[in-house]
Amino acid sequence: MKPYGLKKEEVSGLLVEGKFTIAVYGLGKMGLPLAAIFADNGANVIGADVNENVVRGINGGINHIREEPGLDELVERNVKRKRLRATTNLKECAKKSDFHIIIVPTLIKDNKPDLSIVNSVSEEISYGLEKGDIVITECTMPPGSTEDLIPILEKSGLKVGRDFGLGHCPERTMTGTAIRDITGRYPKIVGAIDEKTREALEGIYSVINSKGVISVSDIKTAESVKVFEGIYRDVNIALANELTTVCEKLGIDAMETFKTANTQPYCNIHTPGGVGGHCIPFYPYFVMDEDTKLIRTAREINDSIPEKIVNMAEDALKEKGIEIKNSEILVLGITFRGNVKEIIKSPSIEIIHILKLRGANVHVYDPLFEKNEIKSLGFDYSRNFSNIDCLIIATDHEEFKTYNWREIYKEMRNKILVDARQVVNPEEMRRLGFAYRGLGHV
């Protein structure tokens, strides 16, 4: 039985009985947790991915997403139950499935959306699409992009809104908390091409999400919800970064000011800092044009933070009579966010590049990366604090919060500490004797 045209309750019941096959295209940090959760709730799930090693591992019950608590057990359990399997053959996957969920990367190239992967997957789906199927995009899409897939999908000879359904149900997850996010941290957003699709989408997602489903008017609205969530955060962080500059000129502590201002319920100033990852830095470009001046300015402000951090380090060096050229600088952390092994658009990487351009001898340490991994990125691996002129905390890893800073102070040659992520206590660092500089602190 195919889902298109069935009522919500029918779809939910058939899913938990294992009567539907769900294809999940893309088994990355968001796709694999989603596939495993659907399988755990009774669905027959086929995961499709172009990476043969990923597919081989999953079919052996092995999870390749290391940062996701609980996913090891979820994958192993559902592979053993024969509810979850993986393949590199997207066409065959499409032929065997009732729901087709696309959750692959949506990229930015030259500050413009690049949906080539989504289009390619849609082409593969069209070869196996059957009457009564439903196609869903979960990856973040520029508003209007899901419906742009219609001509590709209709190469199947079927007509959307008559023979098959189409919807957008954006993922609202973060690396490291994907299982929690998918199953009930936030409601699921559903945008559908028609009422029949909406019923079916509410049916499958209400099974796996304890917070329920919010159905919006149409697909473009659903696409905009996710994009706007990311833009809101980007603009708010840019505001925090600009207000931090104001606080520096006033000689007051930005973090203290923000924390106090945020006790008023209508105020929610974010934490200042660089913005990275595969989401927030990219979403503004999904809607950016000549009319989106605030969004464009926010992007420029946030992209400028790595240079600001380097300037802080250079100024501190100059105060000690040291030129940044040929100085020894150790950068702690290369990931865009603490405790998550991901370097896409990482401000830390940009900090390193700027330091090198200014002639510094840069050394790098990150607890999530092996020595050979750091070296493969073209960086000098070191966790030795001796002979270091300046230490830059570029990522807020938990490990850095546990360091014995008294001992580190003793080891360093010139005791300059720049904290780009509010990891250490400024007063304590100054008491120890560090020449301290920190984003958000005076």
CSV table of C-alpha atoms in Angstrom, one decimal:
chain,number,residue,atom,x,y,z
A,1,MET,CA,0.0,0.0,0.0
A,2,LYS,CA,1.3,3.4,-0.9
A,3,PRO,CA,1.0,6.4,1.4
A,4,TYR,CA,-0.2,9.2,-0.9
A,5,GLY,CA,-3.9,9.8,-0.2
A,6,LEU,CA,-4.1,7.9,3.1
A,7,LYS,CA,-5.2,9.7,6.3
A,8,LYS,CA,-2.7,10.6,9.0
A,9,GLU,CA,-3.8,7.8,11.4
A,10,GLU,CA,-3.6,5.2,8.7
A,11,VAL,CA,-0.1,6.2,7.7
A,12,SER,CA,1.1,6.2,11.4
A,13,GLY,CA,-0.4,2.7,11.9
A,14,LEU,CA,1.1,1.2,8.8
A,15,LEU,CA,4.5,2.7,9.6
A,16,VAL,CA,4.8,1.1,13.0
A,17,GLU,CA,3.5,-2.2,11.5
A,18,GLY,CA,6.5,-2.2,9.1
A,19,LYS,CA,4.3,-1.8,6.0
A,20,PHE,CA,6.1,1.2,4.6
A,21,THR,CA,9.7,1.4,3.2
A,22,ILE,CA,11.4,4.7,3.8
A,23,ALA,CA,14.4,5.7,1.7
A,24,VAL,CA,16.9,8.1,3.3
A,25,TYR,CA,19.2,9.6,0.7
A,26,GLY,CA,22.4,10.8,2.6
A,27,LEU,CA,23.7,8.9,5.6
A,28,GLY,CA,25.7,11.7,7.2
A,29,LYS,CA,25.4,13.3,10.6
A,30,MET,CA,21.7,14.0,10.1
A,31,GLY,CA,20.7,11.3,7.7
A,32,LEU,CA,21.9,8.3,9.6
A,33,PRO,CA,20.2,9.2,12.9
A,34,LEU,CA,17.0,9.9,11.1
A,35,ALA,CA,17.1,6.6,9.2
A,36,ALA,CA,17.9,4.7,12.5
A,37,ILE,CA,15.1,6.4,14.4
A,38,PHE,CA,12.5,5.5,11.7
A,39,ALA,CA,13.7,1.9,11.7
A,40,ASP,CA,13.5,1.8,15.5
A,41,ASN,CA,9.8,2.9,15.3
A,42,GLY,CA,8.9,0.0,12.9
A,43,ALA,CA,9.6,1.3,9.4
A,44,ASN,CA,11.6,-0.7,6.9
A,45,VAL,CA,14.4,1.7,6.0
A,46,ILE,CA,16.9,1.8,3.2
A,47,GLY,CA,19.7,4.3,3.5
A,48,ALA,CA,21.4,5.4,0.3
A,49,ASP,CA,24.9,6.9,0.2
A,50,VAL,CA,27.6,7.2,-2.4
A,51,ASN,CA,30.3,6.3,0.1
A,52,GLU,CA,31.0,2.6,-0.1
A,53,ASN,CA,32.8,2.5,3.2
A,54,VAL,CA,29.8,4.1,5.0
A,55,VAL,CA,27.4,1.6,3.4
A,56,ARG,CA,29.5,-1.4,4.2
A,57,GLY,CA,29.9,-0.3,7.8
A,58,ILE,CA,26.2,0.3,8.3
A,59,ASN,CA,25.3,-3.1,6.8
A,60,GLY,CA,27.7,-4.5,9.4
A,61,GLY,CA,25.9,-2.7,12.1
A,62,ILE,CA,28.6,-0.1,12.5
A,63,ASN,CA,27.9,3.6,13.0
A,64,HIS,CA,30.4,6.0,11.5
A,65,ILE,CA,29.1,9.1,13.2
A,66,ARG,CA,31.3,9.3,16.3
A,67,GLU,CA,29.9,12.4,18.0
A,68,GLU,CA,26.3,11.1,18.4
A,69,PRO,CA,25.5,9.5,21.7
A,70,GLY,CA,23.2,6.5,21.4
A,71,LEU,CA,23.6,6.0,17.7
A,72,ASP,CA,25.9,3.0,17.9
A,73,GLU,CA,23.2,1.0,19.7
A,74,LEU,CA,20.4,2.3,17.4
A,75,VAL,CA,22.2,1.3,14.2
A,76,GLU,CA,23.4,-2.1,15.5
A,77,ARG,CA,19.9,-3.0,16.9
A,78,ASN,CA,18.0,-2.1,13.7
A,79,VAL,CA,20.5,-3.8,11.4
A,80,LYS,CA,20.1,-6.9,13.4
A,81,ARG,CA,16.3,-6.7,13.3
A,82,LYS,CA,16.7,-6.3,9.5
A,83,ARG,CA,14.8,-3.0,9.6
A,84,LEU,CA,17.8,-0.9,8.5
A,85,ARG,CA,20.1,-1.5,5.5
A,86,ALA,CA,22.2,0.6,3.2
A,87,THR,CA,23.1,0.7,-0.4
A,88,THR,CA,25.0,2.8,-3.0
A,89,ASN,CA,22.4,2.1,-5.6
A,90,LEU,CA,20.0,5.0,-5.5
A,91,LYS,CA,17.9,3.8,-8.3
A,92,GLU,CA,17.2,0.4,-6.7
A,93,CYS,CA,16.6,2.2,-3.4
A,94,ALA,CA,14.0,4.4,-5.1
A,95,LYS,CA,12.2,1.4,-6.7
A,96,LYS,CA,11.7,-0.3,-3.4
A,97,SER,CA,10.5,2.7,-1.3
A,98,ASP,CA,7.3,4.5,-0.5
A,99,PHE,CA,8.8,7.6,1.1
A,100,HIS,CA,11.9,9.3,-0.3
A,101,ILE,CA,13.7,11.6,2.1
A,102,ILE,CA,16.5,13.7,0.7
A,103,ILE,CA,19.0,14.8,3.4
A,104,VAL,CA,22.2,15.6,1.5
A,105,PRO,CA,24.4,18.7,1.7
A,106,THR,CA,23.2,21.9,0.2
A,107,LEU,CA,26.3,23.8,-0.7
A,108,ILE,CA,27.4,27.4,-1.3
A,109,LYS,CA,29.8,28.1,-4.2
A,110,ASP,CA,30.9,31.7,-4.7
A,111,ASN,CA,28.3,32.8,-2.2
A,112,LYS,CA,25.5,31.3,-4.2
A,113,PRO,CA,23.5,28.1,-3.4
A,114,ASP,CA,24.7,25.0,-5.2
A,115,LEU,CA,22.0,22.3,-5.2
A,116,SER,CA,23.7,20.0,-7.6
A,117,ILE,CA,23.7,17.1,-5.1
A,118,VAL,CA,20.0,17.5,-4.4
A,119,ASN,CA,19.2,17.7,-8.1
A,120,SER,CA,21.3,14.6,-8.8
A,121,VAL,CA,19.6,12.6,-6.1
A,122,SER,CA,16.2,13.7,-7.4
A,123,GLU,CA,17.2,12.5,-10.9
A,124,GLU,CA,18.0,9.0,-9.4
A,125,ILE,CA,14.7,9.0,-7.5
A,126,SER,CA,12.8,9.7,-10.7
A,127,TYR,CA,13.9,6.4,-12.2
A,128,GLY,CA,12.3,4.5,-9.4
A,129,LEU,CA,9.4,6.7,-8.4
A,130,GLU,CA,6.0,5.0,-8.4
A,131,LYS,CA,2.4,6.2,-8.2
A,132,GLY,CA,1.5,6.8,-4.6
A,133,ASP,CA,5.0,7.7,-3.4
A,134,ILE,CA,6.0,10.8,-1.5
A,135,VAL,CA,9.2,12.8,-1.9
A,136,ILE,CA,10.5,14.9,1.0
A,137,THR,CA,13.4,17.3,1.2
A,138,GLU,CA,14.8,17.5,4.8
A,139,CYS,CA,18.1,19.3,3.9
A,140,THR,CA,17.9,23.1,4.2
A,141,MET,CA,16.7,24.6,0.9
A,142,PRO,CA,16.5,28.1,-0.4
A,143,PRO,CA,12.8,29.0,-0.5
A,144,GLY,CA,11.3,27.7,-3.7
A,145,SER,CA,14.0,25.1,-4.4
A,146,THR,CA,11.9,22.0,-3.4
A,147,GLU,CA,9.3,22.8,-6.0
A,148,ASP,CA,12.1,23.4,-8.5
A,149,LEU,CA,12.7,19.7,-8.3
A,150,ILE,CA,9.2,18.9,-9.8
A,151,PRO,CA,10.4,18.8,-13.5
A,152,ILE,CA,13.2,16.4,-12.5
A,153,LEU,CA,10.9,14.1,-10.6
A,154,GLU,CA,8.2,14.3,-13.3
A,155,LYS,CA,10.7,12.6,-15.7
A,156,SER,CA,9.3,9.5,-14.1
A,157,GLY,CA,6.2,10.1,-16.2
A,158,LEU,CA,4.1,10.8,-13.1
A,159,LYS,CA,2.5,14.1,-12.1
A,160,VAL,CA,3.0,15.8,-8.8
A,161,GLY,CA,-0.2,16.4,-6.9
A,162,ARG,CA,-1.9,13.7,-8.9
A,163,ASP,CA,0.3,10.6,-8.8
A,164,PHE,CA,2.8,11.4,-6.1
A,165,GLY,CA,3.3,13.9,-3.2
A,166,LEU,CA,6.0,16.4,-2.5
A,167,GLY,CA,6.9,18.1,0.8
A,168,HIS,CA,9.6,19.9,2.7
A,169,CYS,CA,10.2,18.9,6.4
A,170,PRO,CA,13.4,20.6,7.4
A,171,GLU,CA,15.8,18.9,9.8
A,172,ARG,CA,16.2,20.9,13.0
A,173,THR,CA,19.2,19.2,14.6
A,174,MET,CA,22.7,19.8,15.8
A,175,THR,CA,25.7,17.4,15.7
A,176,GLY,CA,25.9,15.6,19.0
A,177,THR,CA,22.2,16.0,19.9
A,178,ALA,CA,20.6,14.7,16.7
A,179,ILE,CA,18.7,11.8,18.3
A,180,ARG,CA,17.3,14.0,21.0
A,181,ASP,CA,16.4,16.8,18.5
A,182,ILE,CA,14.7,14.5,16.0
A,183,THR,CA,12.6,12.6,18.6
A,184,GLY,CA,11.3,15.5,20.6
A,185,ARG,CA,13.3,18.6,21.4
A,186,TYR,CA,11.4,20.6,18.8
A,187,PRO,CA,8.2,20.1,16.8
A,188,LYS,CA,8.6,18.9,13.3
A,189,ILE,CA,7.8,21.4,10.6
A,190,VAL,CA,5.8,20.1,7.6
A,191,GLY,CA,5.1,21.9,4.3
A,192,ALA,CA,3.3,20.0,1.6
A,193,ILE,CA,2.3,20.4,-2.0
A,194,ASP,CA,-1.3,19.4,-1.2
A,195,GLU,CA,-3.6,18.0,1.5
A,196,LYS,CA,-2.9,14.4,0.7
A,197,THR,CA,0.8,14.8,1.2
A,198,ARG,CA,0.3,16.8,4.4
A,199,GLU,CA,-1.8,13.9,5.9
A,200,ALA,CA,0.9,11.4,5.1
A,201,LEU,CA,3.8,13.6,6.4
A,202,GLU,CA,2.0,14.3,9.6
A,203,GLY,CA,1.5,10.5,9.9
A,204,ILE,CA,5.1,9.5,9.7
A,205,TYR,CA,6.6,12.3,11.7
A,206,SER,CA,4.1,12.2,14.5
A,207,VAL,CA,5.3,8.7,15.2
A,208,ILE,CA,8.9,9.7,15.8
A,209,ASN,CA,8.5,13.2,17.3
A,210,SER,CA,7.0,13.5,20.8
A,211,LYS,CA,6.7,17.3,20.4
A,212,GLY,CA,4.3,16.7,17.5
A,213,VAL,CA,4.1,18.3,14.0
A,214,ILE,CA,3.4,21.9,12.9
A,215,SER,CA,2.0,22.0,9.4
A,216,VAL,CA,2.5,25.3,7.6
A,217,SER,CA,0.7,26.7,4.6
A,218,ASP,CA,3.0,25.5,1.9
A,219,ILE,CA,6.4,24.2,1.0
A,220,LYS,CA,8.0,27.7,0.6
A,221,THR,CA,6.9,28.6,4.1
A,222,ALA,CA,8.5,25.4,5.5
A,223,GLU,CA,11.7,26.1,3.7
A,224,SER,CA,11.8,29.7,5.0
A,225,VAL,CA,11.2,28.6,8.6
A,226,LYS,CA,14.5,26.7,8.7
A,227,VAL,CA,16.5,29.3,6.7
A,228,PHE,CA,15.2,32.1,8.9
A,229,GLU,CA,16.1,30.3,12.1
A,230,GLY,CA,19.7,30.2,11.0
A,231,ILE,CA,19.7,33.8,9.8
A,232,TYR,CA,18.3,35.0,13.1
A,233,ARG,CA,21.2,33.4,14.9
A,234,ASP,CA,23.7,34.8,12.5
A,235,VAL,CA,22.3,38.4,12.8
A,236,ASN,CA,22.1,38.1,16.6
A,237,ILE,CA,25.7,37.0,16.9
A,238,ALA,CA,26.7,39.8,14.6
A,239,LEU,CA,24.9,42.2,16.9
A,240,ALA,CA,26.7,40.7,19.9
A,241,ASN,CA,30.0,41.1,18.1
A,242,GLU,CA,29.3,44.8,17.3
A,243,LEU,CA,28.1,45.5,20.8
A,244,THR,CA,31.3,43.9,22.0
A,245,THR,CA,33.2,46.5,20.1
A,246,VAL,CA,31.1,49.2,21.7
A,247,CYS,CA,31.9,47.8,25.1
A,248,GLU,CA,35.6,47.7,24.3
A,249,LYS,CA,35.5,51.5,23.5
A,250,LEU,CA,33.5,52.1,26.7
A,251,GLY,CA,35.9,50.0,28.8
A,252,ILE,CA,33.2,47.7,30.1
A,253,ASP,CA,32.8,44.0,30.1
A,254,ALA,CA,30.5,42.8,27.3
A,255,MET,CA,29.7,39.4,28.8
A,256,GLU,CA,28.6,41.0,32.1
A,257,THR,CA,26.5,43.5,30.2
A,258,PHE,CA,24.8,40.9,27.9
A,259,LYS,CA,24.1,38.6,30.8
A,260,THR,CA,22.5,41.3,32.8
A,261,ALA,CA,20.5,42.7,29.8
A,262,ASN,CA,19.2,39.1,29.1
A,263,THR,CA,17.5,39.0,32.5
A,264,GLN,CA,14.8,41.0,30.7
A,265,PRO,CA,12.7,38.4,28.9
A,266,TYR,CA,12.5,40.3,25.6
A,267,CYS,CA,16.3,40.5,25.3
A,268,ASN,CA,18.4,37.6,24.0
A,269,ILE,CA,21.8,38.9,23.0
A,270,HIS,CA,23.9,35.9,21.9
A,271,THR,CA,27.5,35.2,22.8
A,272,PRO,CA,30.0,37.0,20.6
A,273,GLY,CA,32.5,35.1,18.5
A,274,GLY,CA,33.2,33.7,15.0
A,275,VAL,CA,30.5,31.7,13.3
A,276,GLY,CA,31.2,28.4,11.6
A,277,GLY,CA,29.7,25.0,10.7
A,278,HIS,CA,27.7,23.8,7.7
A,279,CYS,CA,24.6,25.8,8.6
A,280,ILE,CA,24.6,29.3,9.9
A,281,PRO,CA,27.3,30.8,7.8
A,282,PHE,CA,25.6,29.5,4.6
A,283,TYR,CA,21.9,30.1,5.1
A,284,PRO,CA,22.0,33.9,4.6
A,285,TYR,CA,23.2,33.3,1.0
A,286,PHE,CA,19.9,31.4,0.4
A,287,VAL,CA,18.0,34.7,0.5
A,288,MET,CA,20.6,37.4,0.1
A,289,ASP,CA,20.2,40.0,-2.5
A,290,GLU,CA,20.5,43.8,-2.9
A,291,ASP,CA,17.5,44.3,-0.5
A,292,THR,CA,18.9,42.2,2.4
A,293,LYS,CA,21.3,44.8,3.8
A,294,LEU,CA,21.1,43.8,7.4
A,295,ILE,CA,21.7,40.1,6.6
A,296,ARG,CA,24.7,41.0,4.4
A,297,THR,CA,26.2,43.3,7.0
A,298,ALA,CA,25.8,40.6,9.7
A,299,ARG,CA,27.7,38.1,7.5
A,300,GLU,CA,30.5,40.6,7.0
A,301,ILE,CA,30.8,41.3,10.7
A,302,ASN,CA,30.9,37.6,11.7
A,303,ASP,CA,33.4,36.9,8.9
A,304,SER,CA,35.7,39.6,10.3
A,305,ILE,CA,36.0,38.0,13.8
A,306,PRO,CA,39.1,35.8,13.0
A,307,GLU,CA,41.0,38.9,11.9
A,308,LYS,CA,39.9,40.7,15.1
A,309,ILE,CA,41.3,37.8,17.2
A,310,VAL,CA,44.6,37.9,15.3
A,311,ASN,CA,44.7,41.7,15.8
A,312,MET,CA,44.2,41.2,19.6
A,313,ALA,CA,47.2,38.8,19.6
A,314,GLU,CA,49.4,41.1,17.5
A,315,ASP,CA,48.6,44.1,19.8
A,316,ALA,CA,49.4,42.1,22.9
A,317,LEU,CA,52.7,41.0,21.3
A,318,LYS,CA,53.6,44.6,20.4
A,319,GLU,CA,53.0,45.7,24.0
A,320,LYS,CA,55.8,43.3,24.9
A,321,GLY,CA,58.0,44.5,22.1
A,322,ILE,CA,57.5,41.4,20.0
A,323,GLU,CA,56.7,41.4,16.3
A,324,ILE,CA,54.1,38.9,15.2
A,325,LYS,CA,56.4,37.9,12.4
A,326,ASN,CA,58.5,34.9,13.6
A,327,SER,CA,56.6,34.8,16.9
A,328,GLU,CA,55.7,31.4,18.3
A,329,ILE,CA,51.9,31.1,18.6
A,330,LEU,CA,49.9,28.0,19.7
A,331,VAL,CA,46.3,27.8,18.6
A,332,LEU,CA,44.1,25.6,20.8
A,333,GLY,CA,41.2,24.1,18.8
A,334,ILE,CA,40.4,24.0,15.1
A,335,THR,CA,36.7,22.9,15.1
A,336,PHE,CA,34.0,25.5,14.7
A,337,ARG,CA,32.3,24.5,17.9
A,338,GLY,CA,33.5,22.9,21.1
A,339,ASN,CA,33.4,19.1,21.4
A,340,VAL,CA,32.3,18.5,17.8
A,341,LYS,CA,34.8,17.3,15.2
A,342,GLU,CA,33.8,19.5,12.3
A,343,ILE,CA,35.9,22.2,10.7
A,344,ILE,CA,33.6,23.4,7.9
A,345,LYS,CA,33.9,27.2,7.8
A,346,SER,CA,35.7,27.1,11.2
A,347,PRO,CA,36.8,30.5,12.4
A,348,SER,CA,39.8,28.7,14.0
A,349,ILE,CA,41.1,27.7,10.6
A,350,GLU,CA,40.8,31.3,9.4
A,351,ILE,CA,42.7,32.5,12.5
A,352,ILE,CA,45.5,30.1,11.6
A,353,HIS,CA,45.6,31.2,8.0
A,354,ILE,CA,45.8,34.9,9.0
A,355,LEU,CA,48.5,34.3,11.5
A,356,LYS,CA,50.6,32.5,8.8
A,357,LEU,CA,50.0,35.4,6.4
A,358,ARG,CA,51.5,37.7,9.0
A,359,GLY,CA,54.5,35.6,9.4
A,360,ALA,CA,53.9,33.9,12.7
A,361,ASN,CA,55.2,30.4,13.4
A,362,VAL,CA,51.8,28.7,14.2
A,363,HIS,CA,51.4,25.4,16.1
A,364,VAL,CA,48.1,23.7,16.5
A,365,TYR,CA,46.5,21.4,19.0
A,366,ASP,CA,42.9,20.0,19.1
A,367,PRO,CA,41.9,17.1,21.4
A,368,LEU,CA,39.5,15.7,18.8
A,369,PHE,CA,42.2,15.2,16.1
A,370,GLU,CA,45.2,12.9,16.0
A,371,LYS,CA,48.6,14.3,15.1
A,372,ASN,CA,48.5,12.9,11.6
A,373,GLU,CA,45.1,14.5,11.0
A,374,ILE,CA,46.4,17.9,12.0
A,375,LYS,CA,49.4,17.5,9.8
A,376,SER,CA,47.3,16.4,6.9
A,377,LEU,CA,45.5,19.8,7.1
A,378,GLY,CA,48.9,21.5,6.6
A,379,PHE,CA,49.4,22.5,10.2
A,380,ASP,CA,52.2,21.9,12.7
A,381,TYR,CA,50.9,19.7,15.5
A,382,SER,CA,52.1,20.6,19.0
A,383,ARG,CA,50.8,20.6,22.6
A,384,ASN,CA,54.1,21.9,24.0
A,385,PHE,CA,53.7,25.3,25.8
A,386,SER,CA,57.4,26.0,26.2
A,387,ASN,CA,58.9,28.7,24.0
A,388,ILE,CA,55.4,29.9,23.1
A,389,ASP,CA,54.9,33.7,22.9
A,390,CYS,CA,51.1,33.7,22.6
A,391,LEU,CA,48.4,31.2,23.2
A,392,ILE,CA,45.1,31.5,21.4
A,393,ILE,CA,42.0,29.6,22.6
A,394,ALA,CA,40.1,29.3,19.4
A,395,THR,CA,37.5,26.6,20.3
A,396,ASP,CA,35.6,26.0,23.5
A,397,HIS,CA,36.5,22.4,24.0
A,398,GLU,CA,35.7,21.1,27.5
A,399,GLU,CA,39.3,19.9,27.8
A,400,PHE,CA,40.6,23.4,27.8
A,401,LYS,CA,38.5,24.4,30.7
A,402,THR,CA,40.3,21.7,32.8
A,403,TYR,CA,43.8,22.8,32.1
A,404,ASN,CA,46.2,23.7,34.9
A,405,TRP,CA,46.8,27.3,33.8
A,406,ARG,CA,49.3,28.0,36.6
A,407,GLU,CA,51.6,25.3,35.1
A,408,ILE,CA,51.0,26.5,31.5
A,409,TYR,CA,52.0,30.0,32.6
A,410,LYS,CA,55.3,28.7,34.0
A,411,GLU,CA,56.0,26.9,30.7
A,412,MET,CA,55.3,29.7,28.3
A,413,ARG,CA,58.1,32.0,27.2
A,414,ASN,CA,56.0,35.2,26.8
A,415,LYS,CA,52.8,34.9,28.8
A,416,ILE,CA,50.2,36.2,26.3
A,417,LEU,CA,46.8,34.5,26.4
A,418,VAL,CA,44.0,35.4,23.9
A,419,ASP,CA,40.6,33.8,24.6
A,420,ALA,CA,38.3,33.9,21.6
A,421,ARG,CA,35.6,31.7,23.2
A,422,GLN,CA,35.1,32.8,26.8
A,423,VAL,CA,36.8,29.6,28.1
A,424,VAL,CA,38.8,31.0,31.0
A,425,ASN,CA,38.2,33.5,33.8
A,426,PRO,CA,39.9,36.8,32.9
A,427,GLU,CA,40.5,37.8,36.5
A,428,GLU,CA,42.1,34.5,37.4
A,429,MET,CA,44.3,34.6,34.3
A,430,ARG,CA,45.5,38.1,35.2
A,431,ARG,CA,46.2,37.0,38.8
A,432,LEU,CA,48.4,34.3,37.4
A,433,GLY,CA,50.3,36.9,35.5
A,434,PHE,CA,49.1,36.4,31.9
A,435,ALA,CA,48.9,39.3,29.5
A,436,TYR,CA,45.2,38.5,28.9
A,437,ARG,CA,43.0,39.5,26.0
A,438,GLY,CA,39.5,38.1,25.5
A,439,LEU,CA,36.6,38.6,23.2
A,440,GLY,CA,33.8,39.9,25.3
A,441,HIS,CA,35.9,40.7,28.3
A,442,VAL,CA,37.9,43.8,29.3
